[in-house]
Amino acid sequence: MKDDNCIFCKLAAGQIPSNTLYEDEDFRVIMDIAPAVKGHAIVLPKQHMNDLLSIEEDTAKKVLFVVSKVANAIKDALGCDGINILQNNGEAAGQSVFHLHFHILARYENDHFTIPWKTLSYTEGEAEEIAGKIRAALR
């Protein structure tokens, strides 16, 4: 299934030119045209799905393999000090294009790229209460 109005469907299908790093029957990996860091790639499934929460198990296994393969190639090719793999689900989480995708970012010491968040703490018993709700939803 493809969405004719989805820019990532068009990129994954090769309808919009891009610097393709990797391609197989299910995925295309391209260089981000507005990179956060040099060596910023995006993994795109060729089939449209909104986010990771709507992915099928078989596709999940395949995409993790592709992400790992490309991340290792970026690290080897660029000699970067580390890799970030980012994936957002829903507008509140920062997703702006509603086609499942993973960002792979080459990281270097002192590259000045940040992913800020403030740490919180739980009140007495709050972590166990939240964990219980999640465990119940997993059943």
mmCIF file of N, CA and C in Angstrom:
data_model
loop_
_atom_site.group_PDB
_atom_site.id
_atom_site.type_symbol
_atom_site.label_atom_id
_atom_site.label_comp_id
_atom_site.label_asym_id
_atom_site.label_seq_id
_atom_site.Cartn_x
_atom_site.Cartn_y
_atom_site.Cartn_z
ATOM 1 N N MET A 1 0.827 -1.169 0.000
ATOM 2 C CA MET A 1 0.000 0.000 0.000
ATOM 3 C C MET A 1 0.882 1.247 0.000
ATOM 4 N N LYS A 2 0.557 2.195 -0.822
ATOM 5 C CA LYS A 2 1.259 3.469 -0.881
ATOM 6 C C LYS A 2 0.242 4.591 -0.717
ATOM 7 N N ASP A 3 0.710 5.729 -0.249
ATOM 8 C CA ASP A 3 -0.127 6.916 -0.105
ATOM 9 C C ASP A 3 0.372 7.935 -1.123
ATOM 10 N N ASP A 4 -0.441 8.252 -2.104
ATOM 11 C CA ASP A 4 -0.042 9.164 -3.184
ATOM 12 C C ASP A 4 0.304 10.567 -2.696
ATOM 13 N N ASN A 5 -0.136 10.931 -1.508
ATOM 14 C CA ASN A 5 0.136 12.257 -0.957
ATOM 15 C C ASN A 5 1.306 12.273 0.017
ATOM 16 N N CYS A 6 1.981 11.142 0.182
ATOM 17 C CA CYS A 6 3.052 11.019 1.166
ATOM 18 C C CYS A 6 4.413 11.222 0.497
ATOM 19 N N ILE A 7 5.150 12.228 0.944
ATOM 20 C CA ILE A 7 6.463 12.501 0.348
ATOM 21 C C ILE A 7 7.434 11.352 0.582
ATOM 22 N N PHE A 8 7.329 10.682 1.729
ATOM 23 C CA PHE A 8 8.244 9.563 1.988
ATOM 24 C C PHE A 8 7.889 8.344 1.130
ATOM 25 N N CYS A 9 6.626 8.158 0.775
ATOM 26 C CA CYS A 9 6.264 7.096 -0.179
ATOM 27 C C CYS A 9 6.925 7.378 -1.523
ATOM 28 N N LYS A 10 6.889 8.649 -1.932
ATOM 29 C CA LYS A 10 7.494 9.038 -3.211
ATOM 30 C C LYS A 10 9.011 8.870 -3.176
ATOM 31 N N LEU A 11 9.640 9.252 -2.083
ATOM 32 C CA LEU A 11 11.094 9.066 -1.949
ATOM 33 C C LEU A 11 11.446 7.581 -1.941
ATOM 34 N N ALA A 12 10.688 6.786 -1.193
ATOM 35 C CA ALA A 12 10.958 5.344 -1.106
ATOM 36 C C ALA A 12 10.782 4.660 -2.455
ATOM 37 N N ALA A 13 9.872 5.174 -3.267
ATOM 38 C CA ALA A 13 9.620 4.589 -4.590
ATOM 39 C C ALA A 13 10.587 5.108 -5.655
ATOM 40 N N GLY A 14 11.424 6.068 -5.287
ATOM 41 C CA GLY A 14 12.362 6.634 -6.246
ATOM 42 C C GLY A 14 11.745 7.657 -7.174
ATOM 43 N N GLN A 15 10.552 8.145 -6.867
ATOM 44 C CA GLN A 15 9.880 9.147 -7.704
ATOM 45 C C GLN A 15 10.479 10.536 -7.517
ATOM 46 N N ILE A 16 11.153 10.743 -6.397
ATOM 47 C CA ILE A 16 11.856 11.996 -6.115
ATOM 48 C C ILE A 16 13.332 11.639 -6.006
ATOM 49 N N PRO A 17 14.197 12.320 -6.747
ATOM 50 C CA PRO A 17 15.625 11.991 -6.685
ATOM 51 C C PRO A 17 16.197 12.164 -5.276
ATOM 52 N N SER A 18 17.072 11.248 -4.911
ATOM 53 C CA SER A 18 17.742 11.307 -3.612
ATOM 54 C C SER A 18 19.067 10.566 -3.717
ATOM 55 N N ASN A 19 19.917 10.785 -2.748
ATOM 56 C CA ASN A 19 21.155 10.019 -2.651
ATOM 57 C C ASN A 19 20.850 8.736 -1.892
ATOM 58 N N THR A 20 20.641 7.672 -2.639
ATOM 59 C CA THR A 20 20.280 6.395 -2.037
ATOM 60 C C THR A 20 21.529 5.686 -1.550
ATOM 61 N N LEU A 21 21.493 5.252 -0.290
ATOM 62 C CA LEU A 21 22.602 4.501 0.300
ATOM 63 C C LEU A 21 22.395 3.001 0.190
ATOM 64 N N TYR A 22 21.144 2.580 0.298
ATOM 65 C CA TYR A 22 20.820 1.157 0.332
ATOM 66 C C TYR A 22 19.394 0.997 -0.163
ATOM 67 N N GLU A 23 19.152 -0.107 -0.852
ATOM 68 C CA GLU A 23 17.798 -0.418 -1.291
ATOM 69 C C GLU A 23 17.636 -1.911 -1.416
ATOM 70 N N ASP A 24 16.489 -2.405 -0.971
ATOM 71 C CA ASP A 24 16.093 -3.783 -1.228
ATOM 72 C C ASP A 24 14.608 -3.762 -1.582
ATOM 73 N N GLU A 25 13.961 -4.889 -1.616
ATOM 74 C CA GLU A 25 12.564 -4.918 -2.061
ATOM 75 C C GLU A 25 11.613 -4.219 -1.090
ATOM 76 N N ASP A 26 12.027 -4.067 0.182
ATOM 77 C CA ASP A 26 11.141 -3.506 1.191
ATOM 78 C C ASP A 26 11.512 -2.105 1.677
ATOM 79 N N PHE A 27 12.781 -1.703 1.499
ATOM 80 C CA PHE A 27 13.257 -0.453 2.095
ATOM 81 C C PHE A 27 14.169 0.315 1.146
ATOM 82 N N ARG A 28 14.192 1.620 1.339
ATOM 83 C CA ARG A 28 15.173 2.493 0.696
ATOM 84 C C ARG A 28 15.753 3.357 1.818
ATOM 85 N N VAL A 29 17.064 3.510 1.805
ATOM 86 C CA VAL A 29 17.744 4.366 2.774
ATOM 87 C C VAL A 29 18.396 5.488 1.992
ATOM 88 N N ILE A 30 18.086 6.718 2.398
ATOM 89 C CA ILE A 30 18.575 7.891 1.674
ATOM 90 C C ILE A 30 19.313 8.833 2.628
ATOM 91 N N MET A 31 20.128 9.695 2.046
ATOM 92 C CA MET A 31 20.722 10.776 2.818
ATOM 93 C C MET A 31 19.640 11.816 3.053
ATOM 94 N N ASP A 32 19.543 12.332 4.276
ATOM 95 C CA ASP A 32 18.567 13.384 4.585
ATOM 96 C C ASP A 32 18.962 14.649 3.839
ATOM 97 N N ILE A 33 18.011 15.309 3.171
ATOM 98 C CA ILE A 33 18.332 16.521 2.400
ATOM 99 C C ILE A 33 18.515 17.750 3.294
ATOM 100 N N ALA A 34 18.099 17.644 4.551
ATOM 101 C CA ALA A 34 18.306 18.719 5.528
ATOM 102 C C ALA A 34 18.915 18.088 6.781
ATOM 103 N N PRO A 35 20.170 17.661 6.683
ATOM 104 C CA PRO A 35 20.754 16.850 7.757
ATOM 105 C C PRO A 35 20.982 17.613 9.057
ATOM 106 N N ALA A 36 20.808 16.906 10.163
ATOM 107 C CA ALA A 36 21.132 17.443 11.480
ATOM 108 C C ALA A 36 22.643 17.382 11.703
ATOM 109 N N VAL A 37 23.282 16.376 11.102
ATOM 110 C CA VAL A 37 24.734 16.193 11.149
ATOM 111 C C VAL A 37 25.164 15.632 9.801
ATOM 112 N N LYS A 38 26.437 15.737 9.474
ATOM 113 C CA LYS A 38 26.956 15.124 8.243
ATOM 114 C C LYS A 38 26.883 13.604 8.422
ATOM 115 N N GLY A 39 26.288 12.942 7.448
ATOM 116 C CA GLY A 39 26.100 11.495 7.560
ATOM 117 C C GLY A 39 24.742 11.135 8.151
ATOM 118 N N HIS A 40 23.748 12.004 7.984
ATOM 119 C CA HIS A 40 22.388 11.777 8.480
ATOM 120 C C HIS A 40 21.602 11.034 7.396
ATOM 121 N N ALA A 41 21.166 9.835 7.710
ATOM 122 C CA ALA A 41 20.413 9.005 6.765
ATOM 123 C C ALA A 41 19.016 8.742 7.306
ATOM 124 N N ILE A 42 18.097 8.418 6.383
ATOM 125 C CA ILE A 42 16.722 8.075 6.760
ATOM 126 C C ILE A 42 16.375 6.712 6.144
ATOM 127 N N VAL A 43 15.884 5.804 6.973
ATOM 128 C CA VAL A 43 15.423 4.486 6.532
ATOM 129 C C VAL A 43 13.923 4.581 6.295
ATOM 130 N N LEU A 44 13.511 4.260 5.060
ATOM 131 C CA LEU A 44 12.109 4.368 4.657
ATOM 132 C C LEU A 44 11.567 3.020 4.182
ATOM 133 N N PRO A 45 10.502 2.501 4.793
ATOM 134 C CA PRO A 45 9.822 1.347 4.203
ATOM 135 C C PRO A 45 9.167 1.767 2.885
ATOM 136 N N LYS A 46 9.148 0.883 1.931
ATOM 137 C CA LYS A 46 8.504 1.183 0.650
ATOM 138 C C LYS A 46 6.980 1.124 0.759
ATOM 139 N N GLN A 47 6.485 0.378 1.711
ATOM 140 C CA GLN A 47 5.044 0.330 1.961
ATOM 141 C C GLN A 47 4.695 1.381 3.002
ATOM 142 N N HIS A 48 3.578 2.062 2.801
ATOM 143 C CA HIS A 48 3.184 3.106 3.740
ATOM 144 C C HIS A 48 2.632 2.497 5.019
ATOM 145 N N MET A 49 3.144 2.966 6.117
ATOM 146 C CA MET A 49 2.602 2.709 7.448
ATOM 147 C C MET A 49 2.894 3.957 8.255
ATOM 148 N N ASN A 50 1.978 4.369 9.092
ATOM 149 C CA ASN A 50 2.109 5.655 9.769
ATOM 150 C C ASN A 50 3.283 5.736 10.727
ATOM 151 N N ASP A 51 3.496 4.685 11.506
ATOM 152 C CA ASP A 51 4.514 4.748 12.539
ATOM 153 C C ASP A 51 4.869 3.355 13.020
ATOM 154 N N LEU A 52 5.760 3.289 13.984
ATOM 155 C CA LEU A 52 6.211 2.006 14.512
ATOM 156 C C LEU A 52 5.084 1.248 15.211
ATOM 157 N N LEU A 53 4.078 1.967 15.681
ATOM 158 C CA LEU A 53 2.973 1.339 16.400
ATOM 159 C C LEU A 53 2.039 0.569 15.473
ATOM 160 N N SER A 54 2.197 0.761 14.161
ATOM 161 C CA SER A 54 1.328 0.066 13.203
ATOM 162 C C SER A 54 2.094 -0.956 12.367
ATOM 163 N N ILE A 55 3.291 -1.303 12.789
ATOM 164 C CA ILE A 55 4.145 -2.190 12.003
ATOM 165 C C ILE A 55 3.833 -3.664 12.303
ATOM 166 N N GLU A 56 3.963 -4.504 11.287
ATOM 167 C CA GLU A 56 3.792 -5.947 11.473
ATOM 168 C C GLU A 56 5.115 -6.556 11.931
ATOM 169 N N GLU A 57 5.045 -7.685 12.613
ATOM 170 C CA GLU A 57 6.233 -8.311 13.210
ATOM 171 C C GLU A 57 7.324 -8.601 12.182
ATOM 172 N N ASP A 58 6.950 -9.126 11.032
ATOM 173 C CA ASP A 58 7.927 -9.461 10.000
ATOM 174 C C ASP A 58 8.659 -8.208 9.505
ATOM 175 N N THR A 59 7.909 -7.129 9.310
ATOM 176 C CA THR A 59 8.517 -5.874 8.871
ATOM 177 C C THR A 59 9.422 -5.311 9.957
ATOM 178 N N ALA A 60 9.020 -5.441 11.210
ATOM 179 C CA ALA A 60 9.834 -4.954 12.328
ATOM 180 C C ALA A 60 11.195 -5.646 12.342
ATOM 181 N N LYS A 61 11.205 -6.942 12.131
ATOM 182 C CA LYS A 61 12.476 -7.686 12.094
ATOM 183 C C LYS A 61 13.349 -7.200 10.938
ATOM 184 N N LYS A 62 12.736 -7.013 9.794
ATOM 185 C CA LYS A 62 13.492 -6.581 8.618
ATOM 186 C C LYS A 62 14.051 -5.175 8.791
ATOM 187 N N VAL A 63 13.243 -4.250 9.321
ATOM 188 C CA VAL A 63 13.701 -2.867 9.426
ATOM 189 C C VAL A 63 14.838 -2.749 10.436
ATOM 190 N N LEU A 64 14.791 -3.508 11.510
ATOM 191 C CA LEU A 64 15.880 -3.444 12.488
ATOM 192 C C LEU A 64 17.180 -3.933 11.862
ATOM 193 N N PHE A 65 17.112 -4.958 11.029
ATOM 194 C CA PHE A 65 18.290 -5.441 10.326
ATOM 195 C C PHE A 65 18.861 -4.353 9.408
ATOM 196 N N VAL A 66 17.979 -3.677 8.646
ATOM 197 C CA VAL A 66 18.428 -2.619 7.725
ATOM 198 C C VAL A 66 19.034 -1.457 8.502
ATOM 199 N N VAL A 67 18.387 -1.037 9.585
ATOM 200 C CA VAL A 67 18.915 0.059 10.399
ATOM 201 C C VAL A 67 20.308 -0.292 10.914
ATOM 202 N N SER A 68 20.480 -1.486 11.434
ATOM 203 C CA SER A 68 21.776 -1.914 11.957
ATOM 204 C C SER A 68 22.833 -1.985 10.856
ATOM 205 N N LYS A 69 22.473 -2.541 9.718
ATOM 206 C CA LYS A 69 23.405 -2.670 8.592
ATOM 207 C C LYS A 69 23.898 -1.298 8.135
ATOM 208 N N VAL A 70 22.971 -0.354 7.950
ATOM 209 C CA VAL A 70 23.340 0.972 7.469
ATOM 210 C C VAL A 70 24.100 1.744 8.548
ATOM 211 N N ALA A 71 23.680 1.628 9.801
ATOM 212 C CA ALA A 71 24.387 2.312 10.887
ATOM 213 C C ALA A 71 25.835 1.846 10.971
ATOM 214 N N ASN A 72 26.062 0.561 10.834
ATOM 215 C CA ASN A 72 27.432 0.038 10.842
ATOM 216 C C ASN A 72 28.226 0.542 9.651
ATOM 217 N N ALA A 73 27.592 0.622 8.489
ATOM 218 C CA ALA A 73 28.284 1.118 7.296
ATOM 219 C C ALA A 73 28.649 2.597 7.470
ATOM 220 N N ILE A 74 27.743 3.387 8.036
ATOM 221 C CA ILE A 74 28.032 4.803 8.284
ATOM 222 C C ILE A 74 29.203 4.932 9.250
ATOM 223 N N LYS A 75 29.182 4.164 10.316
ATOM 224 C CA LYS A 75 30.264 4.226 11.305
ATOM 225 C C LYS A 75 31.592 3.828 10.672
ATOM 226 N N ASP A 76 31.596 2.766 9.892
ATOM 227 C CA ASP A 76 32.828 2.310 9.232
ATOM 228 C C ASP A 76 33.314 3.325 8.198
ATOM 229 N N ALA A 77 32.410 3.833 7.378
ATOM 230 C CA ALA A 77 32.796 4.718 6.284
ATOM 231 C C ALA A 77 33.252 6.088 6.767
ATOM 232 N N LEU A 78 32.593 6.602 7.800
ATOM 233 C CA LEU A 78 32.866 7.965 8.240
ATOM 234 C C LEU A 78 33.785 8.045 9.454
ATOM 235 N N GLY A 79 34.014 6.909 10.095
ATOM 236 C CA GLY A 79 34.874 6.911 11.276
ATOM 237 C C GLY A 79 34.306 7.739 12.414
ATOM 238 N N CYS A 80 32.992 7.820 12.492
ATOM 239 C CA CYS A 80 32.369 8.624 13.546
ATOM 240 C C CYS A 80 32.552 7.945 14.903
ATOM 241 N N ASP A 81 32.346 8.723 15.951
ATOM 242 C CA ASP A 81 32.558 8.239 17.310
ATOM 243 C C ASP A 81 31.356 7.491 17.869
ATOM 244 N N GLY A 82 30.203 7.683 17.272
ATOM 245 C CA GLY A 82 28.980 7.039 17.734
ATOM 246 C C GLY A 82 27.865 7.217 16.728
ATOM 247 N N ILE A 83 26.733 6.629 17.037
ATOM 248 C CA ILE A 83 25.549 6.679 16.161
ATOM 249 C C ILE A 83 24.324 6.909 17.034
ATOM 250 N N ASN A 84 23.446 7.814 16.602
ATOM 251 C CA ASN A 84 22.112 7.911 17.189
ATOM 252 C C ASN A 84 21.137 7.325 16.185
ATOM 253 N N ILE A 85 20.170 6.578 16.693
ATOM 254 C CA ILE A 85 19.066 6.088 15.877
ATOM 255 C C ILE A 85 17.804 6.665 16.511
ATOM 256 N N LEU A 86 17.114 7.511 15.754
ATOM 257 C CA LEU A 86 15.935 8.204 16.272
ATOM 258 C C LEU A 86 14.698 7.783 15.493
ATOM 259 N N GLN A 87 13.590 7.652 16.215
ATOM 260 C CA GLN A 87 12.339 7.265 15.593
ATOM 261 C C GLN A 87 11.217 7.827 16.447
ATOM 262 N N ASN A 88 10.339 8.631 15.860
ATOM 263 C CA ASN A 88 9.258 9.292 16.585
ATOM 264 C C ASN A 88 7.907 8.733 16.150
ATOM 265 N N ASN A 89 6.986 8.654 17.103
ATOM 266 C CA ASN A 89 5.644 8.123 16.845
ATOM 267 C C ASN A 89 4.602 9.085 17.362
ATOM 268 N N GLY A 90 3.949 9.793 16.458
ATOM 269 C CA GLY A 90 2.902 10.740 16.824
ATOM 270 C C GLY A 90 3.436 12.157 16.931
ATOM 271 N N GLU A 91 2.540 13.089 16.688
ATOM 272 C CA GLU A 91 2.903 14.502 16.693
ATOM 273 C C GLU A 91 3.497 14.940 18.030
ATOM 274 N N ALA A 92 2.919 14.467 19.129
ATOM 275 C CA ALA A 92 3.409 14.851 20.455
ATOM 276 C C ALA A 92 4.838 14.372 20.687
ATOM 277 N N ALA A 93 5.261 13.343 19.953
ATOM 278 C CA ALA A 93 6.614 12.802 20.077
ATOM 279 C C ALA A 93 7.575 13.408 19.066
ATOM 280 N N GLY A 94 7.101 14.357 18.266
ATOM 281 C CA GLY A 94 7.967 15.026 17.308
ATOM 282 C C GLY A 94 7.880 14.501 15.890
ATOM 283 N N GLN A 95 6.963 13.577 15.612
ATOM 284 C CA GLN A 95 6.815 13.071 14.247
ATOM 285 C C GLN A 95 6.157 14.129 13.392
ATOM 286 N N SER A 96 6.782 14.467 12.265
ATOM 287 C CA SER A 96 6.218 15.483 11.379
ATOM 288 C C SER A 96 5.799 14.911 10.025
ATOM 289 N N VAL A 97 6.372 13.779 9.631
ATOM 290 C CA VAL A 97 5.955 13.074 8.417
ATOM 291 C C VAL A 97 5.405 11.729 8.881
ATOM 292 N N PHE A 98 4.148 11.478 8.582
ATOM 293 C CA PHE A 98 3.470 10.305 9.124
ATOM 294 C C PHE A 98 3.599 9.100 8.197
ATOM 295 N N HIS A 99 4.860 8.734 7.993
ATOM 296 C CA HIS A 99 5.292 7.527 7.295
ATOM 297 C C HIS A 99 6.434 7.005 8.152
ATOM 298 N N LEU A 100 6.348 5.764 8.577
ATOM 299 C CA LEU A 100 7.392 5.200 9.441
ATOM 300 C C LEU A 100 8.770 5.486 8.862
ATOM 301 N N HIS A 101 9.668 5.985 9.690
ATOM 302 C CA HIS A 101 11.047 6.207 9.249
ATOM 303 C C HIS A 101 11.964 6.255 10.463
ATOM 304 N N PHE A 102 13.214 5.935 10.221
ATOM 305 C CA PHE A 102 14.253 5.969 11.241
ATOM 306 C C PHE A 102 15.348 6.908 10.774
ATOM 307 N N HIS A 103 15.797 7.768 11.668
ATOM 308 C CA HIS A 103 16.940 8.631 11.392
ATOM 309 C C HIS A 103 18.185 7.937 11.934
ATOM 310 N N ILE A 104 19.233 7.884 11.132
ATOM 311 C CA ILE A 104 20.530 7.389 11.581
ATOM 312 C C ILE A 104 21.480 8.572 11.498
ATOM 313 N N LEU A 105 22.068 8.937 12.636
ATOM 314 C CA LEU A 105 22.916 10.124 12.714
ATOM 315 C C LEU A 105 24.328 9.754 13.141
ATOM 316 N N ALA A 106 25.288 10.095 12.303
ATOM 317 C CA ALA A 106 26.698 9.922 12.653
ATOM 318 C C ALA A 106 27.036 10.952 13.722
ATOM 319 N N ARG A 107 27.666 10.527 14.800
ATOM 320 C CA ARG A 107 27.989 11.434 15.893
ATOM 321 C C ARG A 107 29.492 11.501 16.109
ATOM 322 N N TYR A 108 29.940 12.699 16.395
ATOM 323 C CA TYR A 108 31.355 12.967 16.621
ATOM 324 C C TYR A 108 31.518 13.697 17.952
ATOM 325 N N GLU A 109 32.620 13.467 18.622
ATOM 326 C CA GLU A 109 32.924 14.237 19.825
ATOM 327 C C GLU A 109 32.829 15.715 19.473
ATOM 328 N N ASN A 110 32.194 16.491 20.318
ATOM 329 C CA ASN A 110 32.072 17.946 20.143
ATOM 330 C C ASN A 110 31.383 18.366 18.843
ATOM 331 N N ASP A 111 30.405 17.584 18.369
ATOM 332 C CA ASP A 111 29.701 17.976 17.141
ATOM 333 C C ASP A 111 28.581 18.987 17.406
ATOM 334 N N HIS A 112 28.306 19.285 18.652
ATOM 335 C CA HIS A 112 27.329 20.292 19.074
ATOM 336 C C HIS A 112 25.885 19.939 18.745
ATOM 337 N N PHE A 113 25.625 18.706 18.332
ATOM 338 C CA PHE A 113 24.252 18.247 18.133
ATOM 339 C C PHE A 113 23.734 17.754 19.480
ATOM 340 N N THR A 114 22.541 18.172 19.856
ATOM 341 C CA THR A 114 21.995 17.744 21.137
ATOM 342 C C THR A 114 20.587 17.199 20.980
ATOM 343 N N ILE A 115 20.262 16.298 21.834
ATOM 344 C CA ILE A 115 18.906 15.776 21.956
ATOM 345 C C ILE A 115 18.520 16.047 23.412
ATOM 346 N N PRO A 116 17.964 17.198 23.684
ATOM 347 C CA PRO A 116 17.728 17.548 25.090
ATOM 348 C C PRO A 116 16.471 16.911 25.666
ATOM 349 N N TRP A 117 16.580 16.487 26.901
ATOM 350 C CA TRP A 117 15.403 16.197 27.695
ATOM 351 C C TRP A 117 15.774 16.326 29.151
ATOM 352 N N LYS A 118 14.800 16.651 29.942
ATOM 353 C CA LYS A 118 15.008 16.783 31.371
ATOM 354 C C LYS A 118 14.619 15.462 32.020
ATOM 355 N N THR A 119 15.414 15.025 32.962
ATOM 356 C CA THR A 119 15.052 13.804 33.687
ATOM 357 C C THR A 119 14.045 14.134 34.780
ATOM 358 N N LEU A 120 13.205 13.180 35.077
ATOM 359 C CA LEU A 120 12.183 13.303 36.117
ATOM 360 C C LEU A 120 12.485 12.298 37.220
ATOM 361 N N SER A 121 11.631 12.251 38.199
ATOM 362 C CA SER A 121 11.710 11.199 39.214
ATOM 363 C C SER A 121 10.289 10.754 39.537
ATOM 364 N N TYR A 122 10.177 9.557 40.076
ATOM 365 C CA TYR A 122 8.885 9.019 40.477
ATOM 366 C C TYR A 122 8.652 9.282 41.961
ATOM 367 N N THR A 123 7.396 9.456 42.307
ATOM 368 C CA THR A 123 7.046 9.508 43.718
ATOM 369 C C THR A 123 7.013 8.076 44.246
ATOM 370 N N GLU A 124 6.946 7.917 45.535
ATOM 371 C CA GLU A 124 6.916 6.593 46.162
ATOM 372 C C GLU A 124 5.797 5.743 45.567
ATOM 373 N N GLY A 125 6.146 4.593 44.967
ATOM 374 C CA GLY A 125 5.176 3.660 44.406
ATOM 375 C C GLY A 125 4.691 3.994 43.004
ATOM 376 N N GLU A 126 5.027 5.162 42.494
ATOM 377 C CA GLU A 126 4.521 5.572 41.179
ATOM 378 C C GLU A 126 5.093 4.716 40.047
ATOM 379 N N ALA A 127 6.372 4.394 40.104
ATOM 380 C CA ALA A 127 6.986 3.572 39.050
ATOM 381 C C ALA A 127 6.326 2.199 38.988
ATOM 382 N N GLU A 128 6.072 1.595 40.149
ATOM 383 C CA GLU A 128 5.442 0.273 40.174
ATOM 384 C C GLU A 128 4.013 0.349 39.648
ATOM 385 N N GLU A 129 3.295 1.413 39.969
ATOM 386 C CA GLU A 129 1.925 1.581 39.474
ATOM 387 C C GLU A 129 1.905 1.680 37.946
ATOM 388 N N ILE A 130 2.793 2.479 37.401
ATOM 389 C CA ILE A 130 2.869 2.638 35.945
ATOM 390 C C ILE A 130 3.323 1.337 35.292
ATOM 391 N N ALA A 131 4.310 0.676 35.892
ATOM 392 C CA ALA A 131 4.781 -0.607 35.358
ATOM 393 C C ALA A 131 3.661 -1.638 35.347
ATOM 394 N N GLY A 132 2.836 -1.658 36.382
ATOM 395 C CA GLY A 132 1.710 -2.593 36.440
ATOM 396 C C GLY A 132 0.729 -2.360 35.311
ATOM 397 N N LYS A 133 0.450 -1.104 34.990
ATOM 398 C CA LYS A 133 -0.454 -0.796 33.880
ATOM 399 C C LYS A 133 0.118 -1.278 32.558
ATOM 400 N N ILE A 134 1.418 -1.078 32.380
ATOM 401 C CA ILE A 134 2.065 -1.497 31.125
ATOM 402 C C ILE A 134 2.091 -3.013 31.023
ATOM 403 N N ARG A 135 2.437 -3.699 32.134
ATOM 404 C CA ARG A 135 2.441 -5.174 32.115
ATOM 405 C C ARG A 135 1.056 -5.707 31.769
ATOM 406 N N ALA A 136 0.010 -5.086 32.309
ATOM 407 C CA ALA A 136 -1.368 -5.538 32.021
ATOM 408 C C ALA A 136 -1.692 -5.352 30.539
ATOM 409 N N ALA A 137 -1.220 -4.263 29.953
ATOM 410 C CA ALA A 137 -1.474 -4.024 28.534
ATOM 411 C C ALA A 137 -0.701 -4.994 27.643
ATOM 412 N N LEU A 138 0.403 -5.551 28.140
ATOM 413 C CA LEU A 138 1.189 -6.515 27.373
ATOM 414 C C LEU A 138 0.549 -7.903 27.335
ATOM 415 N N ARG A 139 -0.368 -8.169 28.211
ATOM 416 C CA ARG A 139 -0.976 -9.518 28.285
ATOM 417 C C ARG A 139 -1.923 -9.784 27.162
#
